[in-house]
Short mmCIF file of C-alpha atoms and ligand atoms in Angstrom, two decimals:
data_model
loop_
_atom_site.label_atom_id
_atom_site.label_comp_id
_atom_site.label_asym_id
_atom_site.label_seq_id
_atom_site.Cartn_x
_atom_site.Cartn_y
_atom_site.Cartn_z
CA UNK W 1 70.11 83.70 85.14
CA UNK W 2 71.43 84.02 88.60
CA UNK W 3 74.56 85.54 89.25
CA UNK W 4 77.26 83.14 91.59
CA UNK W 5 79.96 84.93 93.63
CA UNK W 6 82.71 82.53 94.19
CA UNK W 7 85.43 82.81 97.22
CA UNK W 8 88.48 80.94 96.73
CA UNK W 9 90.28 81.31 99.33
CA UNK W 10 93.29 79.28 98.20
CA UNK W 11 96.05 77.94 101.38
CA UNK W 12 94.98 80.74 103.25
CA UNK W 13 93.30 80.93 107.00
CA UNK W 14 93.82 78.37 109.98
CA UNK W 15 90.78 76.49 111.02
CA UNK W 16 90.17 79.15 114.04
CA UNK W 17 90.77 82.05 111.18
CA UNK W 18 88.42 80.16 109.00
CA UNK W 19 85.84 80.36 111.53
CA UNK W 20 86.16 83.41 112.47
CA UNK W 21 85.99 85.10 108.94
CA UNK W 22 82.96 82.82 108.07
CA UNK W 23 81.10 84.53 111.56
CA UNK W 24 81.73 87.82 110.12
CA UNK W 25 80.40 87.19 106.18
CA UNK W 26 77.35 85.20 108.03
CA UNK W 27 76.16 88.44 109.81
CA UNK W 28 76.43 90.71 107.43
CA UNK W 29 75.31 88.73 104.11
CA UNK W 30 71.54 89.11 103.28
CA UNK W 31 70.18 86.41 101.10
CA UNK W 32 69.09 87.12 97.97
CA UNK W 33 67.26 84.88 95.14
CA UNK W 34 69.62 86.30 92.23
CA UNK W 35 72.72 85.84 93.62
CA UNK W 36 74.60 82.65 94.94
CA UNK W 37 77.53 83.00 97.50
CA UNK W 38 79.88 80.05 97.81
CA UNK W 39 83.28 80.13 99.41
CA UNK W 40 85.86 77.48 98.59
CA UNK W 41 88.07 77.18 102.04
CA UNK W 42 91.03 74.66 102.56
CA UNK W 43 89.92 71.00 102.80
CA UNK W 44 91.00 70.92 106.36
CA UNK W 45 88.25 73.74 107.45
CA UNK W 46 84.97 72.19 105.37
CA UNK W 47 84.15 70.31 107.61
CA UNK W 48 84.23 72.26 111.08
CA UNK W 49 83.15 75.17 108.76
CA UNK W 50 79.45 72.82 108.17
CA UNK W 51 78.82 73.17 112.37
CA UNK W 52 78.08 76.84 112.01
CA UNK W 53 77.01 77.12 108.20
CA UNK W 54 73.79 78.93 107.49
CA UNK W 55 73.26 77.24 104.12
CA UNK W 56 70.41 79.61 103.02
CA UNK W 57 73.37 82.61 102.89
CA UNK W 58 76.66 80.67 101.79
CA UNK W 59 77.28 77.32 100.15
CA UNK W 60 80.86 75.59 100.20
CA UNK W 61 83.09 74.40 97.83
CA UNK W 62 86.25 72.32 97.89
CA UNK W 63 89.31 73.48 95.71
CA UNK W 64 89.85 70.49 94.61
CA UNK W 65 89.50 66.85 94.99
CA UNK W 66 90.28 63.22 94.35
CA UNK W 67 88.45 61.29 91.38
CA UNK W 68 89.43 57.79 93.00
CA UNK W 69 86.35 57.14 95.69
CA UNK W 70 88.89 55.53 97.87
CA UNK W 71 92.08 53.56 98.54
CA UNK W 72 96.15 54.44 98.60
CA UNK W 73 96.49 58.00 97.83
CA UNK W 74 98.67 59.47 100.50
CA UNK W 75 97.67 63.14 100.97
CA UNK W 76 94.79 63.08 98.48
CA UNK W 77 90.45 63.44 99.60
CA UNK W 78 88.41 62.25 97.37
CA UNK W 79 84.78 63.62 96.14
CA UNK W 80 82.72 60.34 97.75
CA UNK W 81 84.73 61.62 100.93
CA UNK W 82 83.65 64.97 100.18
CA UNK W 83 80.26 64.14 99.17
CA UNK W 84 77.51 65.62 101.63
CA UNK W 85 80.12 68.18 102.65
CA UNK W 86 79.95 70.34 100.14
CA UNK W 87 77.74 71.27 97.23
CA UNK W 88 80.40 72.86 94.52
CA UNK W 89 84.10 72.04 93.86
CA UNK W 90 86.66 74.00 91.80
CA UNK W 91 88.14 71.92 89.37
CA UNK W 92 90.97 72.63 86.73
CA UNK W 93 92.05 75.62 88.80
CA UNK W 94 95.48 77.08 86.94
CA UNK W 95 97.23 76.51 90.40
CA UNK W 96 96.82 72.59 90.06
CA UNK W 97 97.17 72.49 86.52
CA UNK W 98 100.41 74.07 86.73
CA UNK W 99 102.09 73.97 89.96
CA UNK W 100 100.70 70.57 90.48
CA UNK W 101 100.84 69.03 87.49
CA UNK W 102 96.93 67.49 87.10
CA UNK W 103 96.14 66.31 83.53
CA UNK W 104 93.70 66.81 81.34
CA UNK W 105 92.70 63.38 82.44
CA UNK W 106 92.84 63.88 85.90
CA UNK W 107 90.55 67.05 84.90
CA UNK W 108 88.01 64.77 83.15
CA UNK W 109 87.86 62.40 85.41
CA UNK W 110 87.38 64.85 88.91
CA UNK W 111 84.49 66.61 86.98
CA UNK W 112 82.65 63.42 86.36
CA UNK W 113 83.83 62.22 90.12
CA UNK W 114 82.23 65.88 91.45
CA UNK W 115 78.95 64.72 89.76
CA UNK W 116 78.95 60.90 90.50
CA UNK W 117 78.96 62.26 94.43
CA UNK W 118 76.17 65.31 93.93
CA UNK W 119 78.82 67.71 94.12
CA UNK W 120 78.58 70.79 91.18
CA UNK W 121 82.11 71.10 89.07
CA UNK W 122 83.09 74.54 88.85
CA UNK W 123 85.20 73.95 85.98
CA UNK W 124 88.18 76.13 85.68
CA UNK W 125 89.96 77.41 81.95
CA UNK W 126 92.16 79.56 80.62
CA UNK W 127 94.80 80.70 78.75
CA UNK W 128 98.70 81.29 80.18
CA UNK W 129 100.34 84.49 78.66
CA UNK W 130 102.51 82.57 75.74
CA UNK W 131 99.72 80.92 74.43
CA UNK W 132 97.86 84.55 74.67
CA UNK W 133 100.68 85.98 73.09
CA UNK W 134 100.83 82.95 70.12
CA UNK W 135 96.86 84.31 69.90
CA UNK W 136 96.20 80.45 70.85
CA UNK W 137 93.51 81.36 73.17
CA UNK W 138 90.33 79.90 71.60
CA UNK W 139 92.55 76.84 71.12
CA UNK W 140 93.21 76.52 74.92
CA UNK W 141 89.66 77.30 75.92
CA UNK W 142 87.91 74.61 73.65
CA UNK W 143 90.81 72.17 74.47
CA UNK W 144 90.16 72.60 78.24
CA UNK W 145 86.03 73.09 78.28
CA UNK W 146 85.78 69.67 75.68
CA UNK W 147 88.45 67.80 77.46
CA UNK W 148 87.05 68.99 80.84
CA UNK W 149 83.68 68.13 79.67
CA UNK W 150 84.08 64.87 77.67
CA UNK W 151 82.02 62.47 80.07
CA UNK W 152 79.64 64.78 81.12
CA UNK W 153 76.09 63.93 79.79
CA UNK W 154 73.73 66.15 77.89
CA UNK W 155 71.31 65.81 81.21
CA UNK W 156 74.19 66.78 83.74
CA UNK W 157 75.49 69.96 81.86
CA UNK W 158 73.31 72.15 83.94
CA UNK W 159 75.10 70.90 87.26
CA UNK W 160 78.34 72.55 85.93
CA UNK W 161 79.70 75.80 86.04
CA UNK W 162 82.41 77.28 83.58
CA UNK W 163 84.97 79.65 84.91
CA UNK W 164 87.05 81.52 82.35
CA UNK W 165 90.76 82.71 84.42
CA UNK W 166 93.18 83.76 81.94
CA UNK W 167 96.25 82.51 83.68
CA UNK W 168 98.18 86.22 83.03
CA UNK W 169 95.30 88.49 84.96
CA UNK W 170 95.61 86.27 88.12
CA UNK W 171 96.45 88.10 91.01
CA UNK W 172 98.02 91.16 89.39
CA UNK W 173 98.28 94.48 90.37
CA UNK W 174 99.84 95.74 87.38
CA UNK W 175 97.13 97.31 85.10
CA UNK W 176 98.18 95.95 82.11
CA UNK W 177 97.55 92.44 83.20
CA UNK W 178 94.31 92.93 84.73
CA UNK W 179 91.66 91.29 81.80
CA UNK W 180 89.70 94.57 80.58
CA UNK W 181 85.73 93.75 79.68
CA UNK W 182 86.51 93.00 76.34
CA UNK W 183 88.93 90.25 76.67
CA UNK W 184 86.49 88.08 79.10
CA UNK W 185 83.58 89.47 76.73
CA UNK W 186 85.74 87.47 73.97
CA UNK W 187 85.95 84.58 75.63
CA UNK W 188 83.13 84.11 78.03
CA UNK W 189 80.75 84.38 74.18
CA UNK W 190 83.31 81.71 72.33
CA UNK W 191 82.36 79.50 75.45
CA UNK W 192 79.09 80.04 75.22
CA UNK W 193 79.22 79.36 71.39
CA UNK W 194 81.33 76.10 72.04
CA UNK W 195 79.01 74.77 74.84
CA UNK W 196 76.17 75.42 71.86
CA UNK W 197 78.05 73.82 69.31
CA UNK W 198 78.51 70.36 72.34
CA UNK W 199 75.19 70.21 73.88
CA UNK W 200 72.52 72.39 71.77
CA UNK W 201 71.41 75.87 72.78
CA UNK W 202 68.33 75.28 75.27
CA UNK W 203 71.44 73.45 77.83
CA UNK W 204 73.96 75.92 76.98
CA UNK W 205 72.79 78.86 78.09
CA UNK W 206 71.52 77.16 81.23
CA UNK W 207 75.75 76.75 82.26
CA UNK W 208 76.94 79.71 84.16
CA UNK W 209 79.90 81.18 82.89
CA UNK W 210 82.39 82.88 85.80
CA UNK W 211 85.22 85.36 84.94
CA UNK W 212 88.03 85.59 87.50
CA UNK W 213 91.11 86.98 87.97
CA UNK W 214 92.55 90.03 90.04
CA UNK W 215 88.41 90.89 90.80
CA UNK W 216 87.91 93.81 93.52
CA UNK W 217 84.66 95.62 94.53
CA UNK W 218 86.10 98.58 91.79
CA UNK W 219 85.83 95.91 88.85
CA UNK W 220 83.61 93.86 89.62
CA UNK W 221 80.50 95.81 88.16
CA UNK W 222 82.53 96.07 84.96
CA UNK W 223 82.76 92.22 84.63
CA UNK W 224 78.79 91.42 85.96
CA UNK W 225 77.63 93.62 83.48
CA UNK W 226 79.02 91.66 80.61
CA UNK W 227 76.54 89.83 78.36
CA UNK W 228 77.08 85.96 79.26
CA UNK W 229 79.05 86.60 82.42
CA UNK W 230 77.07 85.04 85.07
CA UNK W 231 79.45 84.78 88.14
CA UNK W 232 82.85 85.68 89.17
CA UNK W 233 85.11 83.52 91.27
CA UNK W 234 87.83 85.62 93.31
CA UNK W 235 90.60 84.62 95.09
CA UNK W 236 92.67 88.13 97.28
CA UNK W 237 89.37 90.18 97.45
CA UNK W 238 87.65 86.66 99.48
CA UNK W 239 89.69 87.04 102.06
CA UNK W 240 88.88 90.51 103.15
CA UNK W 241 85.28 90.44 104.13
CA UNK W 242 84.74 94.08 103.36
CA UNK W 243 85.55 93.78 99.77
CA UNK W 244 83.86 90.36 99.55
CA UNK W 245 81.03 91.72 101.06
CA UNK W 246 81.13 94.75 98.42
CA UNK W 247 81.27 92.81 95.39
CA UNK W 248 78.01 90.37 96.86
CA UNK W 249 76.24 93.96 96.66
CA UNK W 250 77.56 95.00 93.44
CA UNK W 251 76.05 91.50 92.22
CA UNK W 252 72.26 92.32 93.40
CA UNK W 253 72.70 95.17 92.38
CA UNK W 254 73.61 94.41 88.67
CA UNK W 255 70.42 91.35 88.87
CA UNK W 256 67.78 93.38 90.33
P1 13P L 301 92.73 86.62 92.38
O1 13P L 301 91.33 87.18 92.53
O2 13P L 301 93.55 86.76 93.61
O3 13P L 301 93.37 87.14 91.13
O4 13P L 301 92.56 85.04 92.17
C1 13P L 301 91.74 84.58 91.15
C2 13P L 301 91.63 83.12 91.27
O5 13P L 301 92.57 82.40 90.97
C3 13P L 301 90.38 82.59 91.81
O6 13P L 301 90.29 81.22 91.64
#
């Protein structure tokens, strides 16, 4: 399968900045058939971002979104307004689920919004560290990817993409926070297994399955060469085109 390297760059950039930064990763990425680069930017830089987008090299993404189409939701875009503008959207991320408060429902509901409007879910799990520490991680992850997944159809599961970030390894320096191979090996096959158990094998194994948190050009081999990883989604190392850049080429590297 194709490998997808995912920038989310979070509240980070102005528009100019934005801009700027998407100039430089537009120059120096070479397109390649195995690997997929999308970048997730704020929702106030998509759409200036689309003027000079070379879609062949980089796709966007939103962070987030809106499940309502339209109407009085003060602050809020929805995926029909997003619709056109982008082709993936993060969904689920940790940083909406808790310092936002979004619900399961409002979870279920965006993912099937995201498809309704053409737009590919990236759907975002994982576990905090209590619920690592109470060894309820499989519990989380099946809770999130069935809840997360519950009005998808067996002929749309393809259009999604899984990404396992255990809460706890999310930008960390400290080593023993950063996920080692193992733990996302863990998790990334009892997805796998779970998506098998929901939708059959043949679809399954057609979902990519991402791994992020605390990802830099040093790691990033480690987690790629992990049986069912397919992707990683990175937030710090995004915004420094150098290391971006670095783990794109670690990436054809590991599919060629
Ligand atoms: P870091 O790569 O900064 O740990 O962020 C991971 C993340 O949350 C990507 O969505």
């Amino acid at each position: 399968m194709k490998l997808y390297i995912v920038g989310n760059w979070k509240m980070n950039f102005s528009v100019g900045e934005a801009s700027v930064y998407l100039h430089k990763l537009q120059q120096k990425i070479r397109t390649s058939k195995e690997v997929g680069v999308i970048i997730a930017p704020p929702s106030i830089a998509l759409q200036p971002l689309t003027l000079q987008l070379d879609p062949k090299k980089i796709k966007l993404a939103s962070q987030n979104g809106n499940y309502h189409d339209f109407g009085a939701y003060t602050g809020e875009v929805s995926y029909t307004q997003l619709r056109g503008l982008v082709d993936y959207a993060i969904i689920g991320h940790s940083e909406r689920r808790y310092l936002f408060c979004e619900t399961d429902k409002d979870i279920r509901e965006s993912v099937a919004a995201a498809i309704r409007n053409q737009i590919a879910p990236i759907l975002c799990l994982g576990e905090t560290e209590v619920e690592r520490t109470f060894g309820e991680t499989r519990d989380v992850l099946r809770d999130q990817l069935v809840g997360g997944l519950s009005q998808v159809a067996v002929e749309d599961l393809p259009k999604v993409m899984v990404a396992y970030e255990p809460v706890w390894a999310i930008s960390t320096t400290t080593s023993a926070k950063i996920a080692s191979p193992d733990d996302v090996s863990d998790a990334v096959q009892f997805l796998r297994q779970t998506l098998t158990d929901l939708y059959g094998a043949t679809i399954a194994k057609k979902v990519p399955l991402l791994y992020g948190g605390s990802v830099k050009p040093a790691n990033a081999g480690a987690y790629l060469t992990i049986p069912e990883v397919n992707g990683l989604l990175i937030g710090g190392a995004s915004l420094i085109a150098e290391q971006f850049l670095g783990i794109i080429e670690t990436a054809k590297r590991v599919a060629s």
